[in-house]
PDB file of C-alpha atoms in Angstrom:
ATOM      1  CA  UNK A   1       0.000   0.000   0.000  1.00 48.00           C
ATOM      2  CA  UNK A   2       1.935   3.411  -0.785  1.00 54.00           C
ATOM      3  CA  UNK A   3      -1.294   5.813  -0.279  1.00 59.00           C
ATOM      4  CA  UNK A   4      -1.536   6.924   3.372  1.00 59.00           C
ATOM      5  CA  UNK A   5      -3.643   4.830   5.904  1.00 65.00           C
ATOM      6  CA  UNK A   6      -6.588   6.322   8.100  1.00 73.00           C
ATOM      7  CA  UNK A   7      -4.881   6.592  10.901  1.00 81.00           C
ATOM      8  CA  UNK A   8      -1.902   7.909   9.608  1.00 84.00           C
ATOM      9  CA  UNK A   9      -0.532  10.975  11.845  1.00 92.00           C
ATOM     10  CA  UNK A  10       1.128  14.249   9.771  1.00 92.00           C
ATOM     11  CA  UNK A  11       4.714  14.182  11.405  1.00 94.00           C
ATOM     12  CA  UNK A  12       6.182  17.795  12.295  1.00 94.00           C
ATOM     13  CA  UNK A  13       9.844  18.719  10.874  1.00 96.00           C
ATOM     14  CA  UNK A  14      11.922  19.503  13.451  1.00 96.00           C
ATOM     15  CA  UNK A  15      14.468  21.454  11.584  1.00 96.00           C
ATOM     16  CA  UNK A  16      15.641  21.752   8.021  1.00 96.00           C
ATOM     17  CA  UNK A  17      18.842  22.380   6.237  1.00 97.00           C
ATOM     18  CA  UNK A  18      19.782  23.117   2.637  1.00 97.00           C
ATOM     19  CA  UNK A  19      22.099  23.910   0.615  1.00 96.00           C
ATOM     20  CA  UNK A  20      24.701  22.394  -2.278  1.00 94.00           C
ATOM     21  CA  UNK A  21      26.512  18.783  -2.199  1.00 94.00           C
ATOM     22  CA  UNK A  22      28.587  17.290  -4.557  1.00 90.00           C
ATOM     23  CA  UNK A  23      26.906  14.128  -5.813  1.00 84.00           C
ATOM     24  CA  UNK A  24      28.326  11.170  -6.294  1.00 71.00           C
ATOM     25  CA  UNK A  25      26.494   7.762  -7.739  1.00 56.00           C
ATOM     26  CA  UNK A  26      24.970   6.147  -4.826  1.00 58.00           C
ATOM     27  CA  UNK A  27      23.076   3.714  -6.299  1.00 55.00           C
ATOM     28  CA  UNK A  28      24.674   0.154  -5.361  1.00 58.00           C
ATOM     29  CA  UNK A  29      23.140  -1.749  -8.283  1.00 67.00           C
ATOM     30  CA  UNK A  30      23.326   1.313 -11.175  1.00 65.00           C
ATOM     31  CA  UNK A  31      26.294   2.930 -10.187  1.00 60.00           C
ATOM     32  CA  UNK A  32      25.262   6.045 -12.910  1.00 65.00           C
ATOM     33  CA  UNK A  33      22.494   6.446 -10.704  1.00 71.00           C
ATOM     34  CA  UNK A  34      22.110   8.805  -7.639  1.00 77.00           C
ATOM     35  CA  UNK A  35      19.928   8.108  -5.129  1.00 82.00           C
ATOM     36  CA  UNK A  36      17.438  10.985  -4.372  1.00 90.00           C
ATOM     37  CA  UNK A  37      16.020  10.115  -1.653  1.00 93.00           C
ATOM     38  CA  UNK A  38      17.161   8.439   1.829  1.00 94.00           C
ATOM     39  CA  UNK A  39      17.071   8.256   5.414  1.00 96.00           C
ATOM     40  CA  UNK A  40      19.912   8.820   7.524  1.00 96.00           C
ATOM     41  CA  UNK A  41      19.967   7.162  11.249  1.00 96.00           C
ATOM     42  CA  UNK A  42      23.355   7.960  12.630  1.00 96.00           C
ATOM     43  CA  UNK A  43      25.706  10.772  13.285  1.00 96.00           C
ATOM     44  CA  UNK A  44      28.421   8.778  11.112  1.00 95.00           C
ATOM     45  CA  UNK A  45      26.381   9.094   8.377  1.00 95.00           C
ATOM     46  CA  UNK A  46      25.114  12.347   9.115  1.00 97.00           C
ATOM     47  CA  UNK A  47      28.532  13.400   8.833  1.00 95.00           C
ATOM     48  CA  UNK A  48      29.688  11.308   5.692  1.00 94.00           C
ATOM     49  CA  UNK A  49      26.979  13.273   3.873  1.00 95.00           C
ATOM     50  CA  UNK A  50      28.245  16.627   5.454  1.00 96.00           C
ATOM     51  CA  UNK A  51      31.468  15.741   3.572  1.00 94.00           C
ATOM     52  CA  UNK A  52      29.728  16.093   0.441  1.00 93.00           C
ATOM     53  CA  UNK A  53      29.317  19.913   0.841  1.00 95.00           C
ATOM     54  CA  UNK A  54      31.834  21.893  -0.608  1.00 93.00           C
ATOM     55  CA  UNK A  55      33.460  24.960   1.928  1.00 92.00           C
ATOM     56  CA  UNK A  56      33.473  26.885  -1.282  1.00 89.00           C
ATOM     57  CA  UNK A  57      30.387  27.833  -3.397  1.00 84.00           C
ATOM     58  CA  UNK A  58      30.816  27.475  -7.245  1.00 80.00           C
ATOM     59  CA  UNK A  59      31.837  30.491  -8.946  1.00 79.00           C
ATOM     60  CA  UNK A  60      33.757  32.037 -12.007  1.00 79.00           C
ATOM     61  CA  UNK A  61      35.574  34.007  -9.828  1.00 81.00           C
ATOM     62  CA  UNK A  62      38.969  33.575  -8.326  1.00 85.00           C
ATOM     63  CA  UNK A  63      38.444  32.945  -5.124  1.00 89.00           C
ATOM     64  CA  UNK A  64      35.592  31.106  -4.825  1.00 84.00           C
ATOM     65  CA  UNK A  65      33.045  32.451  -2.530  1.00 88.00           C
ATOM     66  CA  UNK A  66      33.271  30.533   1.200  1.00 93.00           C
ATOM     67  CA  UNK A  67      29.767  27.926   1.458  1.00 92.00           C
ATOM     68  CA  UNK A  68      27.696  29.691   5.063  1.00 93.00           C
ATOM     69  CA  UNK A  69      25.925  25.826   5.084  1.00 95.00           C
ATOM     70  CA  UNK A  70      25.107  25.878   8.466  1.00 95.00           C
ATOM     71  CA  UNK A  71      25.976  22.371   7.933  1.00 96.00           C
ATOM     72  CA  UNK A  72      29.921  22.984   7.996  1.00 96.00           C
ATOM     73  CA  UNK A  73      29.818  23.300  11.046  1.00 94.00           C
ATOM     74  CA  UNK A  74      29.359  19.701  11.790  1.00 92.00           C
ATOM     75  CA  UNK A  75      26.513  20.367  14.387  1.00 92.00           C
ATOM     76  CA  UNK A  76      25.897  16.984  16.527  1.00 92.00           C
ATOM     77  CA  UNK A  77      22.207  15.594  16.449  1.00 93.00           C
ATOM     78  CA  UNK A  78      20.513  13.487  18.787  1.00 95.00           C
ATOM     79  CA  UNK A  79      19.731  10.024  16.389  1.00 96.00           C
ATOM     80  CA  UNK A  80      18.116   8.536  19.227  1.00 95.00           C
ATOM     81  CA  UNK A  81      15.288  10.620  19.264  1.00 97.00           C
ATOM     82  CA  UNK A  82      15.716  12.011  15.315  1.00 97.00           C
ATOM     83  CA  UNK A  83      16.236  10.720  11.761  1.00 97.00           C
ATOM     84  CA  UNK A  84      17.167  12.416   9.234  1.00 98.00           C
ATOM     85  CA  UNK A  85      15.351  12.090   5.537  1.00 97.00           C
ATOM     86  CA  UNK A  86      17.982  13.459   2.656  1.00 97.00           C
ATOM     87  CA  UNK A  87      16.573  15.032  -0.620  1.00 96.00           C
ATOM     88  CA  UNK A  88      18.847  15.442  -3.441  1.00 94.00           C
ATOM     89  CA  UNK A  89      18.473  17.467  -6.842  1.00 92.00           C
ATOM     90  CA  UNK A  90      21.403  16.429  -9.232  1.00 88.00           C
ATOM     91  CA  UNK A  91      22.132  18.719 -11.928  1.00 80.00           C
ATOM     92  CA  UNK A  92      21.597  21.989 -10.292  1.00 87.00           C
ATOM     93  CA  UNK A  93      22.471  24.656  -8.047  1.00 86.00           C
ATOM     94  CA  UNK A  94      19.733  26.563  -7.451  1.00 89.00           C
ATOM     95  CA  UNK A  95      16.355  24.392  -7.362  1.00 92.00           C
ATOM     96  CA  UNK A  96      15.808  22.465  -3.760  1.00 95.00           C
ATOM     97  CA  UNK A  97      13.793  19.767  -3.248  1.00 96.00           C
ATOM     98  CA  UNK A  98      10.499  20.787  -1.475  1.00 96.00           C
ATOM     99  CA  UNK A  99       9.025  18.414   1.773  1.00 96.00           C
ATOM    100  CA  UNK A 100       4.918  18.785   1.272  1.00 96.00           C
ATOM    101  CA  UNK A 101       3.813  16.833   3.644  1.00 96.00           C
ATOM    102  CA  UNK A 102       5.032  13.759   5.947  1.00 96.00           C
ATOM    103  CA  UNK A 103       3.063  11.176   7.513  1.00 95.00           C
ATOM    104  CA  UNK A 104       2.981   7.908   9.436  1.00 93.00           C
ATOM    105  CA  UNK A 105       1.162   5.152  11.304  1.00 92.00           C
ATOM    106  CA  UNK A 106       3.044   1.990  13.518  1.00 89.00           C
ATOM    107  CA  UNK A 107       4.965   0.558  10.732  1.00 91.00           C
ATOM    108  CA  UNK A 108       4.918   3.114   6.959  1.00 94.00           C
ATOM    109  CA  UNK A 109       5.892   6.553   6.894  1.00 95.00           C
ATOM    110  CA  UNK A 110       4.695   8.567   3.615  1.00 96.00           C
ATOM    111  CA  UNK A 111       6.748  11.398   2.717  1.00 96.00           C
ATOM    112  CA  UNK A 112       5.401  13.652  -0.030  1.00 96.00           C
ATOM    113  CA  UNK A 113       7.961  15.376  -2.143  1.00 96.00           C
ATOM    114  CA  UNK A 114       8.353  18.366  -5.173  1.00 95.00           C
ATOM    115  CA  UNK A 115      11.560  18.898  -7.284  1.00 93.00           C
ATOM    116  CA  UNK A 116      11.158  22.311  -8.764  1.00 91.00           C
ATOM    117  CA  UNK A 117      11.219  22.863 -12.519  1.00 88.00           C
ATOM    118  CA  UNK A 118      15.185  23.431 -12.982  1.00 85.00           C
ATOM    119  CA  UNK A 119      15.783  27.084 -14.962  1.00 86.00           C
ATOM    120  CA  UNK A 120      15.955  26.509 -18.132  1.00 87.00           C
ATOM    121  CA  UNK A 121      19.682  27.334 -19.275  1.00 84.00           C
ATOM    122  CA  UNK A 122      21.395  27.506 -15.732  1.00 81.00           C
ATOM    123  CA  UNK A 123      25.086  26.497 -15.852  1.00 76.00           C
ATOM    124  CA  UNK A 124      26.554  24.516 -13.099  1.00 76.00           C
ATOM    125  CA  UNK A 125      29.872  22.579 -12.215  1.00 74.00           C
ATOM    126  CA  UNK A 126      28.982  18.634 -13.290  1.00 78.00           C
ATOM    127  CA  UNK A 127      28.582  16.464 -10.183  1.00 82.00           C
ATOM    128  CA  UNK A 128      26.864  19.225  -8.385  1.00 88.00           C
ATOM    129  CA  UNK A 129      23.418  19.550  -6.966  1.00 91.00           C
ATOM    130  CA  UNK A 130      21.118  20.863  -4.185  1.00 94.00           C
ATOM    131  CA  UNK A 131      19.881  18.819  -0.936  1.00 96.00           C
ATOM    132  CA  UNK A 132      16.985  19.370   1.687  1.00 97.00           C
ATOM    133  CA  UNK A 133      17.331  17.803   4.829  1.00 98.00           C
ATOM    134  CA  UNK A 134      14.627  16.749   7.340  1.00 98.00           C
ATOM    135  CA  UNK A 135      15.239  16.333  10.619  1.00 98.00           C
ATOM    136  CA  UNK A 136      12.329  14.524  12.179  1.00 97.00           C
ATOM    137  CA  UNK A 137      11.360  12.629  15.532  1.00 96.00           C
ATOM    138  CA  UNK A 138      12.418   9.198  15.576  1.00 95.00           C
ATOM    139  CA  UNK A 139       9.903   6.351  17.151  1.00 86.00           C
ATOM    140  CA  UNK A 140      12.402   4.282  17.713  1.00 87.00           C
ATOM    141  CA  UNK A 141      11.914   1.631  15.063  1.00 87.00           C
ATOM    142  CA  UNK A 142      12.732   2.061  11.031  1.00 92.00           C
ATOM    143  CA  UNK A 143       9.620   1.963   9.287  1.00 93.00           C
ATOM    144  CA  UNK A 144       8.867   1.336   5.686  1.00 94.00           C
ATOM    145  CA  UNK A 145       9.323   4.492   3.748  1.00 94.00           C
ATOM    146  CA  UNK A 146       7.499   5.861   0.792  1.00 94.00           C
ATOM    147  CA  UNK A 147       8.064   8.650  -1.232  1.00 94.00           C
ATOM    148  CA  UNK A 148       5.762  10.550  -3.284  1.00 93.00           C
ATOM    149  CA  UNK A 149       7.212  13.078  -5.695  1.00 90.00           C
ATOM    150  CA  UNK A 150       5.877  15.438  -7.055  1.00 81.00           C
ATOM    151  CA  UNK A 151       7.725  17.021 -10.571  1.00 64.00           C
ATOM    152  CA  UNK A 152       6.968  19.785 -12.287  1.00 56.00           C
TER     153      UNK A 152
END
């Protein structure tokens, strides 16, 4: 069943981050295919991904802008009591992956996603896209995850 059940609860986001991240095929059995959408249960993790964000912004100019992601800064979340669900946008730098709604019973959570419409023409470095990050509360067990996207 991937709709969501009746007594499905809407789960709030406890915090959000986004910003750019080098991607990098993720995809175990198509290795030219990045994986847009995951959950993240650990620090370890957490902080594998945070390696994928560059310090420096791309730019044509010499130097390079410094990245503000607040993410840099390595902050420390509680994975016993959060998850984190990853959104990735490959191919761009300035449309982010939009969270619309996120729900769950006992055992499924439904998470209901939009990709923005990239602009048309918009240059970017190649392995290079945009992430949104969901922090959410954890229940304690991994649940069956759906995602719903929505593309424009």
């Amino acid at each position: 069943e991937t709709s969501s059940s009746e007594d499905a609860k809407e789960v709030d986001v406890v915090e959000t981050y986004t910003g750019i991240c080098l991607m990098d095929s993720s995809d175990p059995e198509d290795p030219s295919e990045i994986v847009k959408q995951f959950i993240i249960y650990n620090q370890s993790d957490f902080e594998g991904f945070i390696d994928s964000i560059p310090e420096s912004l791309p730019s044509r100019t010499n130097p390079p802008p410094k990245n503000d992601d607040k993410l840099l800064e390595k902050p420390k979340l509680d994975f016993e009591k959060n998850i984190a669900i990853v959104l990735l946008n490959p191919d761009t730098v300035s449309s982010i992956p939009v969270v619309l709604s996120i729900s769950e019973d006992a055992e499924t959570r439904w998470i209901e996603v939009e990709y923005p419409a990239k602009p048309i023409g918009e240059s970017f470095p190649y392995g290079t896209g945009t992430y949104r990050i969901a922090i959410i509360p954890f229940s304690g067990e991994k649940k069956k995850t759906y995602f719903d996207i929505d593309a424009d």
